[in-house]
Tab-separated table of C-alpha atoms and ligand atoms in Angstrom:
chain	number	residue	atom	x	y	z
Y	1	UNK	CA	97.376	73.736	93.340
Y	2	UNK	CA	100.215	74.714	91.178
Y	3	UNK	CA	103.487	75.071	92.599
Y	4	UNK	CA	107.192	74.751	91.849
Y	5	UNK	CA	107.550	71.140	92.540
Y	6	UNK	CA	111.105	70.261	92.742
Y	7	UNK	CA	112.023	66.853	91.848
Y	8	UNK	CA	108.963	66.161	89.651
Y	9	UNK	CA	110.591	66.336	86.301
Y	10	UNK	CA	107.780	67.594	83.452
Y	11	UNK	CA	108.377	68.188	79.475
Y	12	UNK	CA	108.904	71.520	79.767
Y	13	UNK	CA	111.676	71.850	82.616
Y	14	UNK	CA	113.393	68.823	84.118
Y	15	UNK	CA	113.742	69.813	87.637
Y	16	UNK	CA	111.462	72.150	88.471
Y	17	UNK	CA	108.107	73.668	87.485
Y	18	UNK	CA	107.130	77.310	86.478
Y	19	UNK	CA	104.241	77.777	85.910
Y	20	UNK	CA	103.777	79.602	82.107
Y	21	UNK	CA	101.537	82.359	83.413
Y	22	UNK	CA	104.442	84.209	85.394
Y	23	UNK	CA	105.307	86.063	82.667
Y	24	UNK	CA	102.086	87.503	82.518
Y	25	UNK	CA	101.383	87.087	79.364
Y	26	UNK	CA	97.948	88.210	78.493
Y	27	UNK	CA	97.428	92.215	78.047
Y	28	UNK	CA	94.478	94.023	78.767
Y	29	UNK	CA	93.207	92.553	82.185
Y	30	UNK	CA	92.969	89.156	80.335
Y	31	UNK	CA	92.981	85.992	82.612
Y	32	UNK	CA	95.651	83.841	82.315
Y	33	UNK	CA	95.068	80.603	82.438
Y	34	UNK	CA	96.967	77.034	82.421
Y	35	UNK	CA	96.650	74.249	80.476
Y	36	UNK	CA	98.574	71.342	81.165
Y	37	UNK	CA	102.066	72.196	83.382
Y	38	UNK	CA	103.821	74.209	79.993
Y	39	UNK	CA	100.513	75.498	78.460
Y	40	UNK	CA	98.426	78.761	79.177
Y	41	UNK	CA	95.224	80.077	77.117
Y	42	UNK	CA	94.525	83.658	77.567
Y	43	UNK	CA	90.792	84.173	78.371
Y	44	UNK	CA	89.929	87.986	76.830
Y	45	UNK	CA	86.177	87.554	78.054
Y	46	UNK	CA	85.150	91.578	78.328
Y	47	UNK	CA	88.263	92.486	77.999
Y	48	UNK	CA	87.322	94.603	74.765
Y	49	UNK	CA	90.302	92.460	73.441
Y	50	UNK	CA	90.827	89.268	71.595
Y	51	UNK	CA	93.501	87.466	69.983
Y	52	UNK	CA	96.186	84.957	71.609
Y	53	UNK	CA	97.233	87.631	74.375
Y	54	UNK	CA	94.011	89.985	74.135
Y	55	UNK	CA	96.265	92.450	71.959
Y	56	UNK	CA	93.839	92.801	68.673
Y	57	UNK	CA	90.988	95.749	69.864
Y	58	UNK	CA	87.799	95.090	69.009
Y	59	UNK	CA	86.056	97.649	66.767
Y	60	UNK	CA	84.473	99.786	69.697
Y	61	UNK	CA	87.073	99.623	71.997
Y	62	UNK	CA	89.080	101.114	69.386
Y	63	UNK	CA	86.533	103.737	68.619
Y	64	UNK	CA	86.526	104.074	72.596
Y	65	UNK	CA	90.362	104.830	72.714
Y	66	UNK	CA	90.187	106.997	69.484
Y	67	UNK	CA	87.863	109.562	70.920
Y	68	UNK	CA	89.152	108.920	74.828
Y	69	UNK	CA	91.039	112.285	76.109
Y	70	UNK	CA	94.013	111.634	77.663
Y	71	UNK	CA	94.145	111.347	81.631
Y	72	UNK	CA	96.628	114.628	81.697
Y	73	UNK	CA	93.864	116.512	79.063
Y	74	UNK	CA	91.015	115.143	81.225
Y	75	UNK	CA	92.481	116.693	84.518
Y	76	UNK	CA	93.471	119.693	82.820
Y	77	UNK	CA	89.658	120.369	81.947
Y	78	UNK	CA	88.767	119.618	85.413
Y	79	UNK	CA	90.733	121.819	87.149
Y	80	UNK	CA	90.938	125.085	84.956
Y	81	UNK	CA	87.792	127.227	83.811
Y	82	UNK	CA	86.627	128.209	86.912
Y	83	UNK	CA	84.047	130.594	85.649
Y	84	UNK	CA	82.709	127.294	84.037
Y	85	UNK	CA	82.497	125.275	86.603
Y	86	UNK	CA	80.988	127.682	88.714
Y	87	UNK	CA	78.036	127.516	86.250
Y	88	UNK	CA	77.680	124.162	86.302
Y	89	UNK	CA	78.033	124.408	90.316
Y	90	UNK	CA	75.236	126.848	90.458
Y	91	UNK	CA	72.812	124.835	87.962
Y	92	UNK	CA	71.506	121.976	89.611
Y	93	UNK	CA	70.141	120.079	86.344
Y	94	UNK	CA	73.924	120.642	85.130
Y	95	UNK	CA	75.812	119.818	88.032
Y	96	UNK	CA	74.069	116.599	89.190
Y	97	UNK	CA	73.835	115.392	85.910
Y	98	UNK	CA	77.985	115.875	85.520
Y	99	UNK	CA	78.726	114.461	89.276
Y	100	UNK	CA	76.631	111.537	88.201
Y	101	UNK	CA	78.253	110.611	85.089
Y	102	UNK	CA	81.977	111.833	86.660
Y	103	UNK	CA	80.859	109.137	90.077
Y	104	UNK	CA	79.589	106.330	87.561
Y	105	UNK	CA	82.340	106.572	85.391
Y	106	UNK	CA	85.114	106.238	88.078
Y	107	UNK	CA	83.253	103.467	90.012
Y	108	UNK	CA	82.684	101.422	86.611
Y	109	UNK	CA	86.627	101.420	87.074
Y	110	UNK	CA	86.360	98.915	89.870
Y	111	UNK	CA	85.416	95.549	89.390
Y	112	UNK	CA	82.470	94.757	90.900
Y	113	UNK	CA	81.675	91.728	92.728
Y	114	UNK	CA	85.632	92.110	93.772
Y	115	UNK	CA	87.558	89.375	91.848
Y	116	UNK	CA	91.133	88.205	93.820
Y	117	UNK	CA	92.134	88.414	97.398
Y	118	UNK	CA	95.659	88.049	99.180
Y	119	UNK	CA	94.788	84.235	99.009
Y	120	UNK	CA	93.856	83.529	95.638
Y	121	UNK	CA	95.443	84.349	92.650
Y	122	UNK	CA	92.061	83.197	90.700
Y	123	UNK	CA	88.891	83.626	90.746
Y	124	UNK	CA	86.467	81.565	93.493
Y	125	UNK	CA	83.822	82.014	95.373
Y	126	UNK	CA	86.031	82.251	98.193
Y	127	UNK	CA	87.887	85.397	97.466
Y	128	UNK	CA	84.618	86.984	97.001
Y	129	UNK	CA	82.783	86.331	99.453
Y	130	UNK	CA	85.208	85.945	102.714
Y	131	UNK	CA	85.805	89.730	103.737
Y	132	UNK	CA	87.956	88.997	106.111
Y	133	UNK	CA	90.779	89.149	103.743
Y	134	UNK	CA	91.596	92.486	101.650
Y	135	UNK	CA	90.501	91.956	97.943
Y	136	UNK	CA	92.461	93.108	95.406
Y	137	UNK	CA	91.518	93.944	91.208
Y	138	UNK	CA	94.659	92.141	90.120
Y	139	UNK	CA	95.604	88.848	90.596
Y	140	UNK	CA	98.901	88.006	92.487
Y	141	UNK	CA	102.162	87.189	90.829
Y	142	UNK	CA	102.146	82.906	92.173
Y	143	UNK	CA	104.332	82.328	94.795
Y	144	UNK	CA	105.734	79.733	92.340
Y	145	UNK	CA	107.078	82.152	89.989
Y	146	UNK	CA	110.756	82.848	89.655
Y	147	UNK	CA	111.037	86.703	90.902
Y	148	UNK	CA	108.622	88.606	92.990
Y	149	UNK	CA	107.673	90.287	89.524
Y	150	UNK	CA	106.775	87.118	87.787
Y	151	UNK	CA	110.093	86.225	85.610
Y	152	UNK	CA	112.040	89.303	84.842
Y	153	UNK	CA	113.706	91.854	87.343
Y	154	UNK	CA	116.129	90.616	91.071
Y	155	UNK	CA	114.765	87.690	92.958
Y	156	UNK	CA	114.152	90.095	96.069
Y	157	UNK	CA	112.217	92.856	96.205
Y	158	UNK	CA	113.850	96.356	97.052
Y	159	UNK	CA	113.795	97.879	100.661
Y	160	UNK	CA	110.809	100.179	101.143
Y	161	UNK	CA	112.594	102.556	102.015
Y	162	UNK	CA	114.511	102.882	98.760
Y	163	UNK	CA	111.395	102.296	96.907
Y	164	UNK	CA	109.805	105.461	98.599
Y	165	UNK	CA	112.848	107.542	97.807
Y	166	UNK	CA	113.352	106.495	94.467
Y	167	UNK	CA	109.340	106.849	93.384
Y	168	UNK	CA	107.883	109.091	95.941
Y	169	UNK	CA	110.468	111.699	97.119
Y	170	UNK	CA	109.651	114.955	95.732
Y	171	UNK	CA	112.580	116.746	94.185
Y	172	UNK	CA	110.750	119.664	92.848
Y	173	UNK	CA	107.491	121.214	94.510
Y	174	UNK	CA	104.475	121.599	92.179
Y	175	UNK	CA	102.020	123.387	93.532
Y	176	UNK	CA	98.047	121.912	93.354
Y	177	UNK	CA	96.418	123.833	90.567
Y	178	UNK	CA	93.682	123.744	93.516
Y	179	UNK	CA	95.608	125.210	96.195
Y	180	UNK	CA	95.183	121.531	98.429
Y	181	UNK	CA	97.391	121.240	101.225
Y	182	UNK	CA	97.990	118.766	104.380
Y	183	UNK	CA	94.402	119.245	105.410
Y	184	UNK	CA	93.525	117.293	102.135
Y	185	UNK	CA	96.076	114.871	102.858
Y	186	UNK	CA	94.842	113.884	106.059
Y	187	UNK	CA	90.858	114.503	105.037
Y	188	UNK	CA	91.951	111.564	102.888
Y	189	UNK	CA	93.814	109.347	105.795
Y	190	UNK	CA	90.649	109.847	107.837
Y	191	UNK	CA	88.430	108.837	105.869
Y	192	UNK	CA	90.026	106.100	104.490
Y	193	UNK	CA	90.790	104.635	107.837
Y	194	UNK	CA	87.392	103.354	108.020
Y	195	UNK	CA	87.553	100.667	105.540
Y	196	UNK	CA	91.247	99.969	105.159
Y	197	UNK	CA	91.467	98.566	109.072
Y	198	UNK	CA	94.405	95.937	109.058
Y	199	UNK	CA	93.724	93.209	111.395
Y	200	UNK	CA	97.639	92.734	112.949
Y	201	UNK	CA	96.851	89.943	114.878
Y	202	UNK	CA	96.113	87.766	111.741
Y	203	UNK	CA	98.754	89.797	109.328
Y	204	UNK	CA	98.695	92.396	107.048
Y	205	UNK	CA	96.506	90.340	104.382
Y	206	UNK	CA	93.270	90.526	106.761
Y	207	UNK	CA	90.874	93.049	107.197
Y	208	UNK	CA	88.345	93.625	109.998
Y	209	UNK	CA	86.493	96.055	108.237
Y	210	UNK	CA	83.577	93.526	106.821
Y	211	UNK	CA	81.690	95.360	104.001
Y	212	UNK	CA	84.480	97.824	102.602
Y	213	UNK	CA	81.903	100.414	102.932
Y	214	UNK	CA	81.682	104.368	103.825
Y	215	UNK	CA	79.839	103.432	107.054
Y	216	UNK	CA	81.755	105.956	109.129
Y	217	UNK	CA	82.615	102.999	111.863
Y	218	UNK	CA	85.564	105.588	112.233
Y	219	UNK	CA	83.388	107.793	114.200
Y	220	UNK	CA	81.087	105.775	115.794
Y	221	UNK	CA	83.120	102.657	116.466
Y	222	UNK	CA	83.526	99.502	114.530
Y	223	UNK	CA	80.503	97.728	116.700
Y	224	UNK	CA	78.297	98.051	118.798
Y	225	UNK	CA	79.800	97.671	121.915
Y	226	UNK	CA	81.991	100.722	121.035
Y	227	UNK	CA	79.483	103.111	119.764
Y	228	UNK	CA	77.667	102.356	123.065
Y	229	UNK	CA	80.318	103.469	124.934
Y	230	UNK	CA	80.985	106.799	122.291
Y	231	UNK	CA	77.182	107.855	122.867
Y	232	UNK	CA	76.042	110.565	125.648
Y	233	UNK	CA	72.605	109.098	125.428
Y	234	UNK	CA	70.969	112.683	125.357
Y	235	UNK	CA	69.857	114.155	121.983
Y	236	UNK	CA	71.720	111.580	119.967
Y	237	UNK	CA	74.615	113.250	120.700
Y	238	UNK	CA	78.225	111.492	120.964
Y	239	UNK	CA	80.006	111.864	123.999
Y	240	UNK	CA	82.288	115.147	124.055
Y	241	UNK	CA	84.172	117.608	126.535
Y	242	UNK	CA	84.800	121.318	126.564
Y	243	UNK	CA	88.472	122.494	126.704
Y	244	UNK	CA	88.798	126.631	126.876
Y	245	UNK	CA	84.771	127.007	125.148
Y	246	UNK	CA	85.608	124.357	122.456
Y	247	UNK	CA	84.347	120.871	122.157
Y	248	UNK	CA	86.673	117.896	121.956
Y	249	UNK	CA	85.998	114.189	121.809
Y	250	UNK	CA	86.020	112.038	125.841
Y	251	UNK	CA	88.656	110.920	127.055
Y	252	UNK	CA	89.358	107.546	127.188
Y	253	UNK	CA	89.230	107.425	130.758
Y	254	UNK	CA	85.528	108.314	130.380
Y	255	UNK	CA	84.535	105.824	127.369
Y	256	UNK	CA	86.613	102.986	128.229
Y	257	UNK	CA	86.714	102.321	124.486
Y	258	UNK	CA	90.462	101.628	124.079
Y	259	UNK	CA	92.372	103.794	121.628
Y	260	UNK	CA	96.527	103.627	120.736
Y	261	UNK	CA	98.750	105.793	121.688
Y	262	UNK	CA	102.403	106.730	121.447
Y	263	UNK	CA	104.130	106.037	125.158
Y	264	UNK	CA	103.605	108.700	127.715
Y	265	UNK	CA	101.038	110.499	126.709
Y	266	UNK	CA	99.095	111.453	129.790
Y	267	UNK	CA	95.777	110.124	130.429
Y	268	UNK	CA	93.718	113.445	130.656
Y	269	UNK	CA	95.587	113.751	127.070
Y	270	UNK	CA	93.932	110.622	125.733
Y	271	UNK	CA	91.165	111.292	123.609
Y	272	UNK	CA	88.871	108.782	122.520
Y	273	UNK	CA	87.166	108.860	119.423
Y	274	UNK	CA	85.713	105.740	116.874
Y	275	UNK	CA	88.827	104.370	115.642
Y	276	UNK	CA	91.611	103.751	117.635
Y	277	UNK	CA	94.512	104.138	115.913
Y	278	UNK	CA	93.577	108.030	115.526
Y	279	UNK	CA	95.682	108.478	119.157
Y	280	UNK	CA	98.653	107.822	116.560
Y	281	UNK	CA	98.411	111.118	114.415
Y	282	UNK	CA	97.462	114.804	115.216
Y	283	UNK	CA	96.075	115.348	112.406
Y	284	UNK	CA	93.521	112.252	112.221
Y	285	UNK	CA	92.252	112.982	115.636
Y	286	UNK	CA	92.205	116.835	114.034
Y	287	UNK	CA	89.332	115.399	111.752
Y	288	UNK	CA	87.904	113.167	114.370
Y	289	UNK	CA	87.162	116.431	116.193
Y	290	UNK	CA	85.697	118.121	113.569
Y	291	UNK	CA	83.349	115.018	112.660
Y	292	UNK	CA	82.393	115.004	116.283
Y	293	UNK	CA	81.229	118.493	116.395
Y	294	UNK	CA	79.585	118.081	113.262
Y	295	UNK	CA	77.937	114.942	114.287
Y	296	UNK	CA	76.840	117.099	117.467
Y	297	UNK	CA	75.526	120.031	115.180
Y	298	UNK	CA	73.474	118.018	112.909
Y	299	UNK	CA	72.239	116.424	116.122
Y	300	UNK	CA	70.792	120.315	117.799
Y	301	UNK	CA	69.775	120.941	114.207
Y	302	UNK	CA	67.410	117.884	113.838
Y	303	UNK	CA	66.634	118.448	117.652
Y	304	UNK	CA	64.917	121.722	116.717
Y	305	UNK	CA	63.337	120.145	113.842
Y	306	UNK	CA	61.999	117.430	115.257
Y	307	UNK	CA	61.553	117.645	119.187
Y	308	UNK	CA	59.263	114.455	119.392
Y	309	UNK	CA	62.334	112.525	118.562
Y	310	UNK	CA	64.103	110.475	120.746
Y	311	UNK	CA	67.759	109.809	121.404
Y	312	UNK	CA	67.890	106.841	119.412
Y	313	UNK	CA	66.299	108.236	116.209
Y	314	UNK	CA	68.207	111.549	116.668
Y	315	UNK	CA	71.301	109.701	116.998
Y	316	UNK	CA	70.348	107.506	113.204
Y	317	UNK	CA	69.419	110.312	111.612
Y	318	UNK	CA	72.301	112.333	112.446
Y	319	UNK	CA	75.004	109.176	111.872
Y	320	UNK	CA	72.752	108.669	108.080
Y	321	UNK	CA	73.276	112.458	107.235
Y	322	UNK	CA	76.873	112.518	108.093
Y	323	UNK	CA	77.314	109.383	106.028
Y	324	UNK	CA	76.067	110.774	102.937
Y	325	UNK	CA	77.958	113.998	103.636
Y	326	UNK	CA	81.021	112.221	104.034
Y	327	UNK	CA	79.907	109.747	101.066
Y	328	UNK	CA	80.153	112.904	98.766
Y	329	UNK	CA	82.927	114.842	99.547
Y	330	UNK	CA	85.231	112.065	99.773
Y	331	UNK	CA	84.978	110.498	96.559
Y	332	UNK	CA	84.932	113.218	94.932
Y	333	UNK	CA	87.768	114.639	96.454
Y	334	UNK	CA	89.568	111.560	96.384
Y	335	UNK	CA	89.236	111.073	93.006
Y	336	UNK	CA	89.071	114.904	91.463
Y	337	UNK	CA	91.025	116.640	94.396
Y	338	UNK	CA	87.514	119.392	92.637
Y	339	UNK	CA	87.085	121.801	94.825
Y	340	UNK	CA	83.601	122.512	92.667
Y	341	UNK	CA	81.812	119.774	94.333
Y	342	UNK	CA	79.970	119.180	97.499
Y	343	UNK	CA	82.669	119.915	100.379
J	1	NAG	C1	88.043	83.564	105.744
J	1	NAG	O1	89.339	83.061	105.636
J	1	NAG	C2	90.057	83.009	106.845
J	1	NAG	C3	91.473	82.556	106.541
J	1	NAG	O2	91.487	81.420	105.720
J	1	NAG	C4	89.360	82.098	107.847
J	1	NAG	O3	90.086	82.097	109.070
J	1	NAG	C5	87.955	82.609	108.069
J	1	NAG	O4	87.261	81.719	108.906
J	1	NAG	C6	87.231	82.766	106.747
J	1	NAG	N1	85.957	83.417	106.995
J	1	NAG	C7	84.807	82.936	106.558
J	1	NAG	C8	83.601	83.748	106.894
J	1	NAG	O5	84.712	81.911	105.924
């Protein structure tokens, strides 16, 4: 494993070692690679790049970037011409033909088996294969290196909190050429919650969520055990209770399936819903709600359809339809924030 290794004199530093790839050397996405302790060979392999540092295009990737619209002309296009859009939305042919290409396109973007993990700052078997760790499309800057940042900038990174005001504060408010607001925000937080669950007891580098998929294990719990306890057991319904002539999700008094909560709250306030960190903020358990009642809908819906069916395979059905649902709308509002698609 390469590490600084003080008091191991080499040729290239007498006291201690850095290893050559902290300065990042090789450009686009090329793996950097060491040879010896003062040595590093860029590998461009599909890169689109070759050369010493993958610098020199190839002739297509040139072509590529030739004809490529800019991100800012790209977005432009996708969010003006509504009377456009809304023939594309309205002819099937045209509009599943354009999601496809739009879905392919932006999931081509992510490497696929994932490469690096929190662990390993190369490839292995390893890092793809053992979920429990997050993986990651870049590699790490070494531990080894100099600065956080490889070998340039201050040996310590920068509070958060100054990092959030100097990058993320909004100065000036731009409105969304779409009109999104919180809801959007949070549509996003929910949903992602599902696959980006940080297991604390191990650290912040582990995930629990095995299989990074849209499996909605934010509704119906993240095993068995829990979704057991989230079901009613009658018309594959989940477990709900009405509050003035409007359903809610249990409470956790009912489910016993744990959730967090700030201090205080009291426990006929305690709703419990698939994942349990949605006690934490209004406006996740605000979507939690609305996928229970959907989940409930679907649930009368196939019911009516289907009245040989029992609670298992209503409950399936329902938890399959809602995936795909959710499947649709989210990437596509993740990505596109287009309010032509699906939702
Ligand atoms: C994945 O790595 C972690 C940490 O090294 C280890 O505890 C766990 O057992 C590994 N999981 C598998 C399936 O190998």
């Amino acid at each position: 494993r390469l590490s600084r290794v003080k008091g191991l004199p080499t040729a290239a530093s007498p006291s201690f070692y850095i290893n050559p790839c902290c300065s990042n050397p090789c450009q686009n996405r090329g793996i950097c690679m060491t040879t010896g302790f003062d040595h590093y060979e860029c590998d461009c392999t599909q890169t689109g790049y070759h050369g010493e540092h993958c610098t020199t295009p190839e002739f297509f990737t040139w072509l590529r970037a030739m004809l490529k619209p800019a991100p800012a002309t790209v977005y432009y296009l996708l969010t003006h011409f509504k009377a456009v859009w809304d023939v594309i939305n309205n002819t099937p042919f045209l509009r599943n033909t354009i999601m496809r290409f739009i879905l392919m396109s932006r999931s081509n973007l992510i490497e696929s088996p994932p490469t690096y993990n929190s662990r390993y700052g190369y490839k292995s078997w390893e890092a793809y294969s053992n979920l429990s760790y997050y993986t990651r499309a870049l590699p790490p800057v070494e531990r080894s290196c100099p600065t956080p940042m490889g070998v340039k900038g201050k040996k310590e990174l920068p509070e958060s909190k100054l990092v959030v005001e100097k990058v993320l504060l909004r100065r000036k408010f731009i409105p969304s050429p779409q009109g999104t607001n919180i809801m959007f925000a949070f549509f996003a937080q929910h949903f992602s919650h599902q696959y980006l669950r940080t297991e604390n007891d191990k650290g912040p580098a582990f995930t629990k969520a095995f299989g990074h998929g849209v499996d909605l294990n934010h509704i119906y719990g993240e095993n068995l055990d829990r979704q057991l306890k989230l079901r009613l057991f009658k018309d594959g319904k989940l477990k709900f209770q009405m509050i003035d002539g409007e359903m809610y999700p249990p409470t956790v008094k009912e489910t016993q399936a744990e959730m967090i909560y700030p201090p205080h709250v009291p426990e006929h306030l305690k709703f419990s819903v698939g994942q349990e960190v949605f006690g934490l903020v209004p406006g996740l358990m605000m979507y939690a709600t609305l996928w229970l009642r959907e989940h409930n809908r679907v649930c009368d819906i196939l019911k009516g359809e289907h009245p040989e069916w029992d609670d298992e395979q209503l409950f399936q059905t329902a938890r399959l339809i809602l995936t795909g649902n959710s499947y649709n709308c989210s990437w596509l509002a993740h990505n596109y924030s287009m309010e032509f698609c699906c939702c």
